[in-house]
Amino acid sequence: MRTLDAVVIGAGQAGLSAAHHLQRRGVRHVVVLDAEDGPG
């Protein structure tokens, strides 16, 4: 089982920005969940 540090719901502009900033601040295990297959 994998442990996550953060889960971002939504792969729109705000969700992808949040994931990007989390990783820049050192959060290593981030997953982005969205209802669609791709970002946007």
N, CA and C of each residue as an Amber inpcrd file, in Angstrom:
protein
   120
   0.8390000  -1.1790000   0.0000000   0.0000000   0.0000000   0.0000000
   0.8870000   1.2460000   0.0000000   0.4940000   2.2530000  -0.7620000
   1.2540000   3.4880000  -0.8920000   0.6460000   4.5840000  -0.0110000
   1.4930000   5.3380000   0.6410000   1.0440000   6.4540000   1.4640000
   1.1540000   7.7460000   0.6710000   0.1080000   8.5540000   0.7180000
   0.0990000   9.8310000   0.0110000   0.2120000  10.9730000   1.0100000
   0.8950000  12.0300000   0.5990000   0.9830000  13.2370000   1.4160000
  -0.1610000  14.1970000   1.1090000  -0.6550000  14.1760000  -0.1330000
  -1.7400000  15.0800000  -0.5240000  -2.5300000  14.4780000  -1.6730000
  -3.8250000  14.7550000  -1.6770000  -4.7090000  14.3800000  -2.7780000
  -5.3840000  15.6580000  -3.2560000  -5.2620000  15.9430000  -4.5450000
  -5.8920000  17.1200000  -5.1430000  -7.0750000  16.6270000  -5.9650000
  -8.2550000  17.1670000  -5.6730000  -9.4620000  16.7850000  -6.3980000
  -9.6930000  17.8090000  -7.5050000  -9.6260000  17.3570000  -8.7470000
  -9.8450000  18.2270000  -9.8980000  -8.5510000  18.5260000 -10.6290000
  -8.5600000  18.3160000 -11.9460000  -7.3660000  18.5380000 -12.7620000
  -7.5120000  19.7690000 -13.6440000  -8.3130000  20.7210000 -13.1760000
  -8.4120000  21.9960000 -13.8830000  -7.2140000  22.8690000 -13.5390000
  -7.2930000  24.1290000 -13.9260000  -6.1760000  25.0450000 -13.7130000
  -5.8170000  25.1670000 -12.2290000  -6.7970000  25.2800000 -11.3600000
  -6.5260000  25.4340000  -9.9270000  -5.9420000  24.1580000  -9.3260000
  -6.4740000  23.0030000  -9.7100000  -5.9760000  21.7400000  -9.1750000
  -4.5500000  21.4470000  -9.5930000  -4.2470000  21.6820000 -10.8670000
  -2.8840000  21.4500000 -11.3470000  -1.9080000  22.4400000 -10.7250000
  -2.3550000  23.6760000 -10.5280000  -1.5140000  24.6720000  -9.8690000
  -1.2490000  24.2660000  -8.4230000  -2.2730000  23.7870000  -7.7350000
  -2.1010000  23.3410000  -6.3500000  -1.0950000  22.1980000  -6.2710000
  -1.2090000  21.2140000  -7.1570000  -0.2800000  20.0830000  -7.1650000
   1.1440000  20.5590000  -7.4510000   1.2880000  21.4750000  -8.3860000
   2.6040000  22.0210000  -8.7300000   3.2340000  22.7140000  -7.5240000
   2.4700000  23.5490000  -6.8420000   3.0050000  24.2840000  -5.6940000
   3.2940000  23.3630000  -4.5150000   2.4960000  22.3350000  -4.3280000
   2.7850000  21.3570000  -3.2720000   4.1300000  20.6910000  -3.5200000
   4.3720000  20.2750000  -4.7530000   5.6430000  19.6230000  -5.0650000
   6.8120000  20.5890000  -4.9480000   6.6220000  21.8400000  -5.3120000
   7.6960000  22.8340000  -5.1690000   8.0430000  23.0780000  -3.7050000
   7.0650000  22.8650000  -2.8090000   7.3040000  23.0510000  -1.3800000
   7.8010000  21.7770000  -0.7060000   8.0590000  20.7360000  -1.4970000
   8.6680000  19.5330000  -0.9560000   7.7290000  18.3840000  -0.6620000
   6.4560000  18.5400000  -0.9820000   5.5070000  17.4400000  -0.7980000
   5.7450000  16.4570000  -1.9330000   6.2010000  15.2560000  -1.6120000
   6.6780000  14.3270000  -2.6370000   5.5900000  13.4330000  -3.2290000
   4.6510000  12.9880000  -2.4260000   3.6600000  12.0180000  -2.9030000
   2.2980000  12.6970000  -3.0450000   2.0420000  13.1930000  -4.2600000
   0.8070000  13.9170000  -4.5690000   0.0960000  13.1890000  -5.7010000
  -1.2100000  13.0520000  -5.5780000  -1.9990000  12.4810000  -6.6660000
  -3.1120000  13.4730000  -7.0090000  -3.4070000  13.5950000  -8.3070000
  -4.4820000  14.4690000  -8.7860000  -5.5900000  13.5780000  -9.3320000
  -6.7930000  13.7350000  -8.7990000  -7.9440000  12.9470000  -9.2340000
  -8.9180000  13.8410000  -9.9950000  -9.4860000  13.3000000 -11.0720000
 -10.4560000  14.0510000 -11.8580000 -11.4310000  13.0780000 -12.5000000
 -12.6120000  13.5560000 -12.8130000 -13.6270000  12.7120000 -13.4430000
 -13.2760000  12.3810000 -14.8900000 -12.5070000  13.2480000 -15.5350000
 -12.1190000  13.0450000 -16.9290000 -10.7660000  12.3440000 -17.0190000
 -10.4250000  11.8830000 -18.2170000  -9.1620000  11.1760000 -18.4240000
  -7.9470000  12.0950000 -18.4700000  -8.1270000  13.3190000 -18.9460000
  -6.9990000  14.2340000 -19.0970000  -7.2100000  15.5200000 -18.3240000
  -6.1910000  16.3460000 -18.2830000  -6.3100000  17.6170000 -17.5680000
  -7.2120000  18.6000000 -18.3050000  -7.6930000  19.5930000 -17.5470000
  -8.4970000  20.6520000 -18.1710000  -9.9050000  20.7210000 -17.7320000
